[in-house]
Short mmCIF file of C-alpha atoms in Angstrom, two decimals:
data_model
loop_
_atom_site.label_atom_id
_atom_site.label_comp_id
_atom_site.label_asym_id
_atom_site.label_seq_id
_atom_site.Cartn_x
_atom_site.Cartn_y
_atom_site.Cartn_z
CA MET A 1 0.34 -0.10 -0.15
CA THR A 2 1.24 4.09 -0.75
CA GLY A 3 -0.25 6.72 -0.04
CA ASN A 4 -0.27 6.74 4.25
CA PRO A 5 -3.96 4.10 4.52
CA THR A 6 -5.92 5.14 6.80
CA LEU A 7 -8.47 2.71 7.71
CA PHE A 8 -12.24 4.46 9.39
CA GLN A 9 -13.87 1.48 10.94
CA ALA A 10 -17.60 2.61 9.76
CA PHE A 11 -19.45 1.91 12.96
CA GLU A 12 -19.75 1.17 16.77
CA TRP A 13 -21.71 -0.19 19.16
CA ASN A 14 -24.40 2.37 19.47
CA VAL A 15 -25.75 3.24 16.38
CA PRO A 16 -29.31 3.18 15.73
CA ALA A 17 -30.81 -0.68 14.78
CA ASP A 18 -33.20 1.53 11.84
CA GLN A 19 -31.60 0.31 8.61
CA HIS A 20 -30.85 3.08 7.23
CA HIS A 21 -27.03 2.47 8.47
CA TRP A 22 -25.54 1.98 4.31
CA GLN A 23 -27.90 4.62 3.42
CA ARG A 24 -25.56 6.76 6.03
CA LEU A 25 -22.25 5.70 5.26
CA ARG A 26 -22.89 6.37 1.24
CA ASN A 27 -24.32 9.99 2.18
CA ILE A 28 -20.79 10.80 3.28
CA LEU A 29 -18.38 8.78 1.35
CA PRO A 30 -17.34 11.63 -0.53
CA GLN A 31 -16.65 13.11 3.00
CA LEU A 32 -15.01 10.16 3.96
CA LYS A 33 -12.49 10.65 0.92
CA ALA A 34 -12.29 14.40 1.04
CA ILE A 35 -9.80 13.80 4.35
CA GLY A 36 -8.07 11.01 3.22
CA PHE A 37 -9.51 7.50 3.80
CA ASP A 38 -8.77 5.24 2.12
CA THR A 39 -10.49 1.95 3.01
CA LEU A 40 -14.04 1.09 4.87
CA TRP A 41 -13.60 -1.53 7.85
CA LEU A 42 -17.68 -2.37 7.53
CA PRO A 43 -19.96 -4.37 10.05
CA PRO A 44 -20.60 -7.87 9.99
CA ALA A 45 -23.34 -7.53 6.92
CA CYS A 46 -24.59 -11.26 7.61
CA LYS A 47 -28.29 -11.30 9.18
CA GLY A 48 -27.72 -12.04 12.90
CA ASN A 49 -30.10 -14.34 15.64
CA ASN A 50 -30.72 -11.06 16.62
CA PHE A 51 -32.55 -9.03 13.57
CA LYS A 52 -31.45 -6.04 15.75
CA GLY A 53 -27.81 -6.53 17.12
CA ASN A 54 -24.29 -5.82 15.68
CA GLY A 55 -23.91 -9.40 13.31
CA TYR A 56 -21.30 -11.43 16.10
CA ASP A 57 -24.44 -13.21 16.58
CA ILE A 58 -23.74 -14.25 13.57
CA TYR A 59 -26.43 -16.58 11.89
CA ASP A 60 -26.67 -17.32 7.79
CA LEU A 61 -23.38 -16.28 6.27
CA TYR A 62 -25.69 -15.35 2.57
CA ASP A 63 -28.00 -13.19 3.99
CA LEU A 64 -26.64 -9.69 3.92
CA GLY A 65 -30.44 -8.28 4.07
CA GLU A 66 -31.74 -10.02 0.43
CA PHE A 67 -34.09 -12.74 2.76
CA HIS A 68 -36.97 -13.25 5.64
CA GLN A 69 -35.01 -15.17 8.55
CA LYS A 70 -34.56 -13.58 12.28
CA GLY A 71 -37.49 -11.27 13.02
CA SER A 72 -36.70 -9.25 9.54
CA ARG A 73 -35.89 -9.10 5.87
CA ASN A 74 -33.32 -6.46 6.64
CA THR A 75 -30.01 -6.15 9.28
CA LYS A 76 -30.17 -3.58 11.45
CA TRP A 77 -27.13 -1.53 9.17
CA GLY A 78 -30.15 -2.34 6.26
CA SER A 79 -30.61 -4.05 2.95
CA LYS A 80 -28.66 -6.24 0.18
CA GLU A 81 -29.59 -3.28 -2.01
CA ASP A 82 -27.64 -0.70 -0.08
CA LEU A 83 -25.42 -3.23 0.33
CA MET A 84 -24.28 -3.09 -3.16
CA ALA A 85 -25.32 0.66 -3.72
CA LEU A 86 -22.10 1.64 -0.98
CA GLY A 87 -19.92 -1.00 -2.53
CA LEU A 88 -20.60 0.44 -6.42
CA GLU A 89 -19.78 4.12 -4.93
CA ALA A 90 -17.30 3.46 -2.52
CA ARG A 91 -15.22 1.20 -6.19
CA ALA A 92 -16.06 4.57 -7.67
CA LEU A 93 -14.29 7.07 -5.62
CA GLY A 94 -11.47 4.30 -4.74
CA ILE A 95 -12.76 3.31 -1.38
CA GLY A 96 -11.94 0.26 -0.67
CA LEU A 97 -14.03 -2.34 1.62
CA TYR A 98 -13.32 -5.07 4.15
CA PHE A 99 -15.48 -7.32 5.28
CA ASP A 100 -16.04 -8.26 9.49
CA ALA A 101 -16.11 -12.47 8.57
CA VAL A 102 -17.43 -13.53 11.97
CA LEU A 103 -15.72 -17.69 11.14
CA ASN A 104 -15.79 -18.56 15.16
CA HIS A 105 -19.06 -19.46 15.67
CA ARG A 106 -22.45 -19.74 14.48
CA CYS A 107 -26.55 -19.15 16.90
CA GLY A 108 -30.29 -19.17 16.45
CA GLY A 109 -29.95 -22.89 15.46
CA ASP A 110 -33.52 -23.39 12.82
CA ALA A 111 -33.85 -27.06 14.95
CA THR A 112 -32.14 -29.08 18.02
CA GLU A 113 -30.26 -32.05 17.90
CA ARG A 114 -29.14 -34.36 19.85
CA VAL A 115 -26.16 -35.01 20.92
CA ARG A 116 -23.09 -35.71 22.99
CA VAL A 117 -21.54 -34.16 25.10
CA VAL A 118 -19.58 -33.04 28.72
CA GLN A 119 -19.62 -29.74 30.83
CA VAL A 120 -15.93 -28.90 30.98
CA ASP A 121 -15.08 -26.70 33.70
CA ASP A 122 -14.99 -22.13 33.30
CA ARG A 123 -14.57 -20.81 36.11
CA GLY A 124 -11.13 -20.44 35.19
CA THR A 125 -10.62 -16.64 34.28
CA GLU A 126 -7.21 -15.92 31.46
CA SER A 127 -4.82 -16.16 33.90
CA GLY A 128 -3.85 -17.28 37.15
CA PRO A 129 -4.33 -20.67 39.14
CA LEU A 130 -7.63 -21.37 37.19
CA ALA A 131 -6.40 -20.66 34.16
CA GLN A 132 -6.30 -24.08 32.32
CA TYR A 133 -9.67 -25.00 34.16
CA ARG A 134 -11.66 -25.08 30.15
CA ARG A 135 -9.55 -28.33 29.59
CA ARG A 136 -11.03 -30.49 31.86
CA ASN A 137 -14.20 -32.44 32.46
CA ILE A 138 -16.71 -31.66 35.47
CA THR A 139 -18.89 -33.73 34.24
CA LYS A 140 -19.01 -37.65 32.66
CA PRO A 141 -20.86 -37.74 28.18
CA TYR A 142 -24.51 -37.81 28.07
CA ASP A 143 -26.34 -36.10 25.56
CA ILE A 144 -27.82 -32.85 25.08
CA GLU A 145 -29.98 -31.18 22.40
CA ALA A 146 -28.31 -28.53 21.51
CA TRP A 147 -29.88 -26.18 18.21
CA LEU A 148 -27.30 -26.84 16.03
CA SER A 149 -29.24 -27.56 13.28
CA PHE A 150 -29.48 -24.69 10.47
CA PHE A 151 -31.32 -25.33 7.14
CA PHE A 152 -32.27 -21.00 6.31
CA PRO A 153 -35.49 -21.78 5.51
CA GLY A 154 -36.10 -18.26 4.10
CA ARG A 155 -33.23 -18.45 2.35
CA GLN A 156 -34.30 -22.04 0.56
CA GLY A 157 -30.35 -22.76 -0.77
CA LYS A 158 -29.76 -19.30 -2.81
CA TYR A 159 -26.21 -19.50 -3.04
CA SER A 160 -25.40 -22.43 -0.84
CA ALA A 161 -27.54 -25.60 -0.16
CA PHE A 162 -25.20 -26.48 2.80
CA ARG A 163 -26.89 -27.44 5.98
CA TYR A 164 -25.11 -27.43 9.23
CA HIS A 165 -26.04 -30.55 12.40
CA TRP A 166 -24.12 -31.04 15.10
CA TYR A 167 -21.39 -32.51 14.41
CA HIS A 168 -19.97 -28.79 12.22
CA PHE A 169 -19.93 -28.34 16.39
CA ASN A 170 -17.36 -29.19 19.00
CA ALA A 171 -19.78 -27.33 21.26
CA SER A 172 -22.33 -25.75 22.52
CA ASP A 173 -24.06 -23.26 25.39
CA TYR A 174 -27.52 -24.60 25.75
CA ASP A 175 -29.32 -27.25 26.73
CA ASN A 176 -32.89 -27.13 25.28
CA THR A 177 -34.18 -30.51 27.74
CA THR A 178 -33.04 -28.80 31.18
CA GLY A 179 -32.51 -25.16 30.25
CA LYS A 180 -29.17 -24.75 31.78
CA LYS A 181 -26.31 -23.06 30.20
CA ALA A 182 -23.26 -24.81 29.98
CA ILE A 183 -20.23 -24.98 28.16
CA PHE A 184 -21.23 -28.73 26.59
CA LYS A 185 -17.87 -29.80 24.64
CA VAL A 186 -19.48 -32.01 22.07
CA VAL A 187 -17.73 -35.14 22.62
CA ALA A 188 -18.66 -37.33 19.83
CA ASP A 189 -16.96 -39.41 17.21
CA GLY A 190 -14.28 -38.64 19.20
CA LYS A 191 -14.54 -35.05 19.46
CA ASP A 192 -12.54 -32.85 20.93
CA TRP A 193 -10.45 -29.08 21.52
CA GLN A 194 -8.55 -27.29 18.45
CA GLN A 195 -5.03 -27.78 19.64
CA ASP A 196 -3.94 -24.40 16.92
CA VAL A 197 -5.22 -21.87 18.76
CA ASP A 198 -4.15 -19.71 21.44
CA LYS A 199 -3.58 -21.86 24.90
CA ALA A 200 -1.94 -19.01 26.96
CA SER A 201 -5.73 -18.31 28.45
CA HIS A 202 -7.96 -21.55 29.71
CA GLY A 203 -5.73 -24.24 29.07
CA ASN A 204 -6.79 -23.93 25.18
CA TYR A 205 -9.14 -21.04 24.05
CA ASP A 206 -11.04 -22.72 21.37
CA TYR A 207 -14.35 -22.04 22.28
CA LEU A 208 -15.63 -18.12 22.56
CA LEU A 209 -19.57 -18.28 22.81
CA LEU A 210 -22.83 -19.72 21.51
CA ASN A 211 -22.14 -22.69 19.16
CA ASN A 212 -18.40 -23.65 18.29
CA LEU A 213 -17.82 -23.99 15.15
CA ASP A 214 -15.34 -27.46 14.47
CA TYR A 215 -13.20 -26.54 11.14
CA SER A 216 -11.56 -30.15 11.38
CA ASN A 217 -14.33 -31.53 9.48
CA LYS A 218 -13.91 -31.18 6.51
CA ASP A 219 -16.55 -30.20 4.71
CA LEU A 220 -16.98 -27.21 6.78
CA ARG A 221 -14.04 -25.79 5.77
CA GLU A 222 -14.84 -25.82 2.12
CA GLU A 223 -18.19 -24.12 2.61
CA VAL A 224 -16.48 -21.60 4.56
CA LYS A 225 -14.06 -21.27 2.03
CA ARG A 226 -16.58 -21.13 -0.73
CA TRP A 227 -18.62 -18.47 1.37
CA GLY A 228 -15.40 -16.27 1.28
CA GLN A 229 -14.68 -16.53 -2.38
CA TRP A 230 -18.76 -15.65 -3.30
CA VAL A 231 -18.79 -12.14 -0.83
CA VAL A 232 -15.63 -10.82 -2.14
CA GLN A 233 -17.23 -11.32 -5.55
CA GLU A 234 -20.88 -10.13 -4.40
CA LEU A 235 -19.37 -7.20 -3.47
CA GLY A 236 -16.11 -6.24 -4.90
CA LEU A 237 -14.51 -6.57 -1.38
CA SER A 238 -10.99 -5.43 -1.73
CA GLY A 239 -9.79 -7.49 2.24
CA PHE A 240 -11.20 -8.27 5.93
CA ARG A 241 -11.79 -7.83 8.88
CA LEU A 242 -11.32 -11.33 10.79
CA ASP A 243 -12.97 -11.55 14.18
CA ALA A 244 -11.75 -13.75 16.89
CA VAL A 245 -8.93 -15.04 14.52
CA LYS A 246 -7.41 -16.33 18.86
CA HIS A 247 -10.20 -18.86 19.23
CA PHE A 248 -10.20 -21.12 16.20
CA SER A 249 -7.80 -23.26 13.97
CA GLN A 250 -5.16 -21.12 12.85
CA GLY A 251 -4.77 -23.85 10.52
CA PHE A 252 -8.36 -22.73 8.86
CA VAL A 253 -7.16 -19.52 8.83
CA ASN A 254 -4.03 -20.02 6.51
CA ASP A 255 -5.95 -21.92 4.56
CA TRP A 256 -9.25 -19.51 4.80
CA VAL A 257 -6.66 -16.97 3.69
CA ASN A 258 -5.31 -18.38 0.76
CA ALA A 259 -8.42 -19.98 -1.39
CA VAL A 260 -9.86 -16.61 -0.97
CA SER A 261 -6.74 -14.73 -2.57
CA THR A 262 -6.33 -17.23 -4.57
CA GLY A 263 -10.62 -17.54 -5.70
CA SER A 264 -10.93 -14.19 -6.62
CA HIS A 265 -7.18 -13.29 -8.05
CA LYS A 266 -7.87 -10.21 -6.18
CA ASP A 267 -5.12 -8.84 -4.12
CA LEU A 268 -6.91 -8.79 -1.14
CA PHE A 269 -5.45 -7.15 2.96
CA PHE A 270 -6.71 -9.24 5.64
CA VAL A 271 -6.97 -8.27 9.14
CA GLY A 272 -7.44 -10.21 12.64
CA GLU A 273 -8.52 -9.45 15.61
CA HIS A 274 -5.68 -10.94 18.68
CA TRP A 275 -6.94 -8.94 21.10
CA THR A 276 -4.18 -9.18 24.29
CA ASP A 277 -1.64 -7.00 25.53
CA ASP A 278 1.01 -9.57 24.35
CA THR A 279 3.14 -8.80 22.47
CA ARG A 280 4.55 -11.61 22.42
CA SER A 281 1.34 -14.43 21.86
CA LEU A 282 0.81 -11.69 18.54
CA VAL A 283 4.40 -12.85 17.64
CA ARG A 284 3.81 -16.14 17.53
CA TRP A 285 0.67 -16.45 16.03
CA LEU A 286 2.12 -14.17 12.82
CA ALA A 287 4.63 -17.46 13.52
CA SER A 288 2.94 -19.70 11.02
CA ALA A 289 0.13 -17.23 9.58
CA PRO A 290 0.73 -16.03 5.61
CA PRO A 291 3.48 -13.49 5.59
CA ASN A 292 0.32 -10.60 4.19
CA PHE A 293 -2.48 -11.19 7.39
CA HIS A 294 -2.51 -8.51 9.85
CA LEU A 295 -3.22 -8.03 12.97
CA PHE A 296 -4.43 -4.70 15.47
CA ASP A 297 -1.55 -3.76 17.69
CA ALA A 298 -3.48 -3.90 20.91
CA PRO A 299 -0.61 -3.87 22.90
CA LEU A 300 -0.23 -0.58 22.00
CA LEU A 301 -3.67 1.18 22.59
CA TYR A 302 -3.01 -0.34 26.27
CA ASN A 303 0.10 1.47 26.11
CA LEU A 304 -2.02 4.91 24.90
CA ALA A 305 -4.19 3.91 28.09
CA ARG A 306 -1.86 3.48 30.75
CA THR A 307 -0.12 7.05 29.75
CA SER A 308 -3.29 8.87 29.98
CA TRP A 309 -4.11 7.90 32.55
CA SER A 310 -0.55 7.47 35.22
CA LYS A 311 0.00 9.94 37.34
CA ASP A 312 3.97 10.11 35.58
CA PRO A 313 3.17 9.86 31.99
CA ASP A 314 6.18 8.60 29.58
CA LEU A 315 5.39 9.27 25.99
CA ARG A 316 8.84 8.04 24.69
CA GLN A 317 8.48 4.28 26.00
CA VAL A 318 5.11 4.82 24.75
CA PHE A 319 5.62 1.97 22.09
CA ARG A 320 7.10 -0.11 23.93
CA GLY A 321 6.56 -3.68 24.42
CA THR A 322 3.62 -3.00 21.06
CA LEU A 323 3.81 -5.19 17.64
CA VAL A 324 4.92 -2.11 15.77
CA GLU A 325 8.05 -1.93 17.27
CA ALA A 326 7.90 -5.99 16.87
CA ARG A 327 6.34 -6.87 13.50
CA PRO A 328 5.67 -3.06 12.38
CA ASN A 329 5.38 -4.50 8.53
CA ASN A 330 2.19 -7.09 10.59
CA ALA A 331 1.17 -4.68 12.39
CA VAL A 332 -2.02 -1.78 12.64
CA THR A 333 -2.58 1.04 14.60
CA LEU A 334 -5.63 2.17 16.35
CA VAL A 335 -6.29 3.64 19.20
CA MET A 336 -10.55 2.68 19.87
CA ASN A 337 -12.69 0.30 18.28
CA HIS A 338 -16.11 -0.38 18.66
CA ASP A 339 -15.52 -2.77 21.70
CA THR A 340 -13.31 -0.32 23.22
CA HIS A 341 -14.67 3.96 24.16
CA PRO A 342 -13.98 6.67 20.80
CA PRO A 343 -11.65 9.09 20.40
CA THR A 344 -12.53 13.00 20.83
CA CYS A 345 -9.81 14.46 20.23
CA TRP A 346 -11.37 18.00 20.75
CA GLY A 347 -13.58 18.19 17.04
CA LYS A 348 -9.53 17.49 15.16
CA LEU A 349 -10.03 13.93 14.31
CA PRO A 350 -10.53 14.85 9.84
CA ASP A 351 -7.90 17.37 10.34
CA LEU A 352 -5.17 14.31 11.74
CA VAL A 353 -5.96 12.03 9.27
CA LEU A 354 -6.23 14.59 6.34
CA ALA A 355 -2.29 15.68 8.18
CA ARG A 356 -0.92 12.38 7.78
CA LYS A 357 -2.64 11.65 4.47
CA LEU A 358 -1.36 15.62 2.92
CA TYR A 359 1.65 15.62 4.44
CA ALA A 360 3.61 12.76 6.69
CA TYR A 361 6.11 11.18 4.18
CA GLY A 362 9.74 11.43 4.27
CA THR A 363 12.61 10.60 6.59
CA GLN A 364 11.38 10.64 9.85
CA THR A 365 13.54 12.04 12.86
CA ASP A 366 12.19 11.25 16.21
CA TYR A 367 12.48 13.94 19.12
CA PHE A 368 11.85 12.19 22.42
CA GLU A 369 13.62 14.85 24.43
CA THR A 370 11.71 14.39 28.20
CA LYS A 371 8.49 12.04 29.64
CA SER A 372 6.47 14.92 29.39
CA CYS A 373 7.12 16.41 25.58
CA ILE A 374 8.07 14.67 22.88
CA GLY A 375 8.16 15.05 18.50
CA TRP A 376 9.03 14.29 15.75
CA VAL A 377 9.20 15.68 11.92
CA ARG A 378 8.79 14.26 8.13
CA GLY A 379 11.41 15.19 5.67
CA GLY A 380 9.05 14.76 2.11
CA ALA A 381 8.84 13.52 -0.40
CA LEU A 382 9.77 14.78 -3.69
CA GLU A 383 6.42 15.88 -5.64
CA GLY A 384 3.47 17.51 -4.03
CA SER A 385 2.20 18.69 -1.16
CA LYS A 386 4.42 15.89 -0.46
CA ARG A 387 7.27 17.99 -0.12
CA SER A 388 6.43 19.61 2.78
CA GLY A 389 7.04 16.93 5.47
CA LEU A 390 5.26 18.01 9.20
CA ALA A 391 6.91 18.26 12.33
CA VAL A 392 4.91 17.23 15.20
CA VAL A 393 4.92 18.40 18.48
CA MET A 394 2.84 16.80 22.00
CA ASN A 395 2.87 17.52 24.80
CA TRP A 396 0.86 15.54 28.22
CA GLN A 397 1.00 15.95 31.71
CA GLN A 398 -1.44 14.28 32.89
CA LYS A 399 -3.20 17.56 35.14
CA PRO A 400 -4.69 20.84 33.88
CA PRO A 401 -2.67 24.04 32.65
CA SER A 402 -1.03 25.65 35.16
CA GLY A 403 -3.46 26.70 38.40
CA THR A 404 -6.96 25.68 36.15
CA GLY A 405 -8.47 22.89 37.24
CA VAL A 406 -10.46 20.33 36.27
CA GLY A 407 -13.35 23.09 35.70
CA ALA A 408 -11.26 25.14 33.20
CA MET A 409 -10.29 22.06 30.78
CA ASP A 410 -14.28 21.38 31.15
CA ARG A 411 -14.44 25.05 29.59
CA ILE A 412 -11.74 23.96 27.16
CA ARG A 413 -13.26 20.78 25.88
CA GLN A 414 -16.90 22.11 25.94
CA ALA A 415 -15.72 24.99 23.50
CA PHE A 416 -14.05 22.13 21.15
CA GLN A 417 -17.03 20.30 20.64
CA ARG A 418 -18.22 23.61 18.35
CA PRO A 419 -18.63 22.59 15.07
CA ASN A 420 -15.07 23.69 13.16
CA ARG A 421 -13.99 26.04 16.10
CA ALA A 422 -10.64 26.24 15.09
CA GLU A 423 -9.37 28.69 18.50
CA PRO A 424 -6.69 26.48 20.36
CA PRO A 425 -7.70 26.08 24.20
CA SER A 426 -6.72 29.06 26.75
CA ARG A 427 -3.22 28.28 28.36
CA ASP A 428 -4.73 29.61 31.69
CA MET A 429 -8.07 30.66 32.47
CA THR A 430 -8.07 31.01 36.19
CA SER A 431 -11.68 32.10 36.34
CA PRO A 432 -15.56 31.37 34.51
CA SER A 433 -15.38 34.98 33.08
CA ALA A 434 -11.50 34.87 32.06
CA THR A 435 -9.97 34.99 28.84
CA ALA A 436 -6.67 33.77 26.31
CA SER A 437 -6.02 37.39 26.97
CA GLN A 438 -7.27 39.03 29.93
CA GLN A 439 -4.81 36.12 31.87
CA PRO A 440 -1.17 35.48 31.62
CA LYS A 441 0.25 33.07 29.46
CA PRO A 442 2.69 30.64 30.40
CA PRO A 443 6.06 29.46 27.56
CA SER A 444 4.26 26.36 25.85
CA PRO A 445 6.47 23.24 25.56
CA ARG A 446 8.94 23.57 23.18
CA ILE A 447 10.52 21.49 20.86
CA ARG A 448 13.23 22.35 18.58
CA MET A 449 14.01 20.34 15.87
CA ARG A 450 15.48 20.82 12.51
CA VAL A 451 12.77 20.18 8.49
CA GLY A 452 15.62 20.94 6.66
CA SER A 453 17.87 23.70 5.01
CA GLU A 454 15.47 23.62 2.16
CA HIS A 455 12.47 25.25 3.63
CA VAL A 456 15.39 28.17 5.60
CA GLY A 457 13.27 31.29 6.14
CA GLN A 458 10.11 29.37 6.00
CA THR A 459 6.93 30.32 8.19
CA TRP A 460 5.57 26.76 9.77
CA ARG A 461 2.08 26.82 11.38
CA ASP A 462 -0.31 24.86 13.62
CA LEU A 463 -2.47 23.03 11.17
CA LEU A 464 -4.47 22.80 13.63
CA GLY A 465 -5.32 26.24 15.20
CA TRP A 466 -4.04 25.64 18.60
CA GLU A 467 -0.90 28.35 18.25
CA TRP A 468 -0.99 30.63 17.35
CA ALA A 469 2.21 31.95 16.73
CA GLY A 470 4.62 30.79 13.32
CA VAL A 471 7.93 29.53 13.30
CA VAL A 472 10.23 30.52 11.96
CA ILE A 473 12.89 27.65 10.12
CA ASP A 474 17.09 30.00 10.69
CA SER A 475 19.62 29.37 8.85
CA GLU A 476 20.79 25.36 9.78
CA GLY A 477 16.76 24.05 8.56
CA PHE A 478 15.73 24.33 12.51
CA GLY A 479 12.98 25.22 14.27
CA VAL A 480 11.60 25.65 17.74
CA PHE A 481 8.21 24.25 17.33
CA PRO A 482 5.38 24.92 20.83
CA CYS A 483 2.96 22.92 22.24
CA GLN A 484 -0.11 23.74 24.53
CA PRO A 485 0.11 21.49 27.91
CA ASN A 486 -2.21 18.39 27.53
CA SER A 487 -2.46 19.10 23.15
CA LEU A 488 -0.70 18.49 20.13
CA ALA A 489 0.53 20.62 17.61
CA VAL A 490 1.19 19.51 13.86
CA PHE A 491 3.65 22.47 11.80
CA THR A 492 3.62 22.34 8.15
CA ALA A 493 5.06 25.29 5.58
CA ALA A 494 1.98 27.44 5.89
CA ASP A 495 2.42 28.17 1.76
CA ALA A 496 2.44 24.53 1.74
CA GLU A 497 0.60 22.18 -1.37
CA GLU A 498 -2.90 22.45 -0.27
CA ARG A 499 -3.10 24.29 3.56
CA ASP A 500 -6.24 25.79 2.52
CA LYS A 501 -7.90 22.86 3.50
CA PHE A 502 -7.37 24.00 7.09
CA PRO A 503 -9.32 23.64 9.45
CA VAL A 504 -11.62 20.42 7.78
CA ASN A 505 -14.80 20.93 7.80
CA PHE A 506 -16.82 17.95 8.44
CA SER A 507 -19.32 17.15 9.98
CA HIS A 508 -19.06 14.94 12.39
CA ASN A 509 -23.25 13.27 12.92
CA ILE A 510 -23.91 11.45 10.35
CA TYR A 511 -27.70 10.28 11.93
CA ASP A 512 -28.38 13.66 10.51
CA LYS A 513 -28.02 13.29 6.85
CA THR A 514 -30.14 9.99 6.02
#
């Protein structure tokens, strides 16, 4: 990939279940493209057991909002027709679509089947003395009635005549005869947990939830491969996000990636969710994965979170022990996702994305000088806006600006919730009526950084508008770049190409556009 590609997660957990989300996304595609987003991570688009849910309770891989099943024709996100229209518009704009594929389990069977199981001990946690209990059986084998028959009556065999039965699963969570909820491991025909899964947690973490698919079954493996090839062609996909990859057979993940890539004749992008703060576990998993497979850098997210609440944060250590440090070519960095909380960035996320798209090129030089204040410079490239490069300064002290207290910071945040507000937060506001010009301003943290002799005499300004003064580049190519406490500044040449696009005019409320 080239051009600083940025992936936009096109949903969050609490999107309204009004079946208009595909339409909303289609409406804002031009805006997303304009600020530098190259790809959309779509939510799970397959029909779930609850049509108002987010799709992780997956029922039918082939129902993308086309068949009346589970109480609705559409999914939470909308109809298949709306999804395909979104795809056509995205491709016309040069935006790729990544599909959130939930391949670990199924939910909402159409009928029960009798199957022999044992109940496993699920008292354990992910670590500690009880961590191995998932491997311990606490009953003798006996029969239960489990919802493991899937024949999709609403679809009636369109696209695939495959039906699921008990032998396509190795665990379930509910006995329909007694109403008991537990982890029931299927032992009929000698079944057991898959072994090429995460074993650092629970002894064996094959089972996550609901009805667990058993990819030792050849027919199941081939069916899910066929679906992968079908959905790429049906929607014109350019990649996948694979849910919960540490919970099902890695051998099958590898086979599936190769089969889908080969069968679709496309250079697809694959990223997996292997959620752990243990980078060693991620590196071990990648060692057996295809070379083009990526994982989200969850350890980096944890580092960022710890930095935000630490009493004595050290910004210089944020990349220590992360996947981007250990395997940079296989890491997809992120700050939040649908399982966490959205970042605020004081409304400046669109500006940061566009700045990265336009100016973050060339050799990077780091100025990690103190725990609370770091900076870096991108030297620029040879063409267009890329020539400018940029200089970034970041400060985080885990305390409000001098003497202001929490109330002042609240007022700052409220000010930046107003759309397209370009003025920076005040450095010193000691009373509710105070303004930046009325109060003395302590000096901002600052770093002397070299942007290059080709920029001598230029004035560089903060794209975010939070620093008032320009920085004049001296005869040696250096500038002294300031940053307000607990903030960020992104500088580029005042006359840089496409500099007039800042501040970015971006509407954050997509729910008014349907």
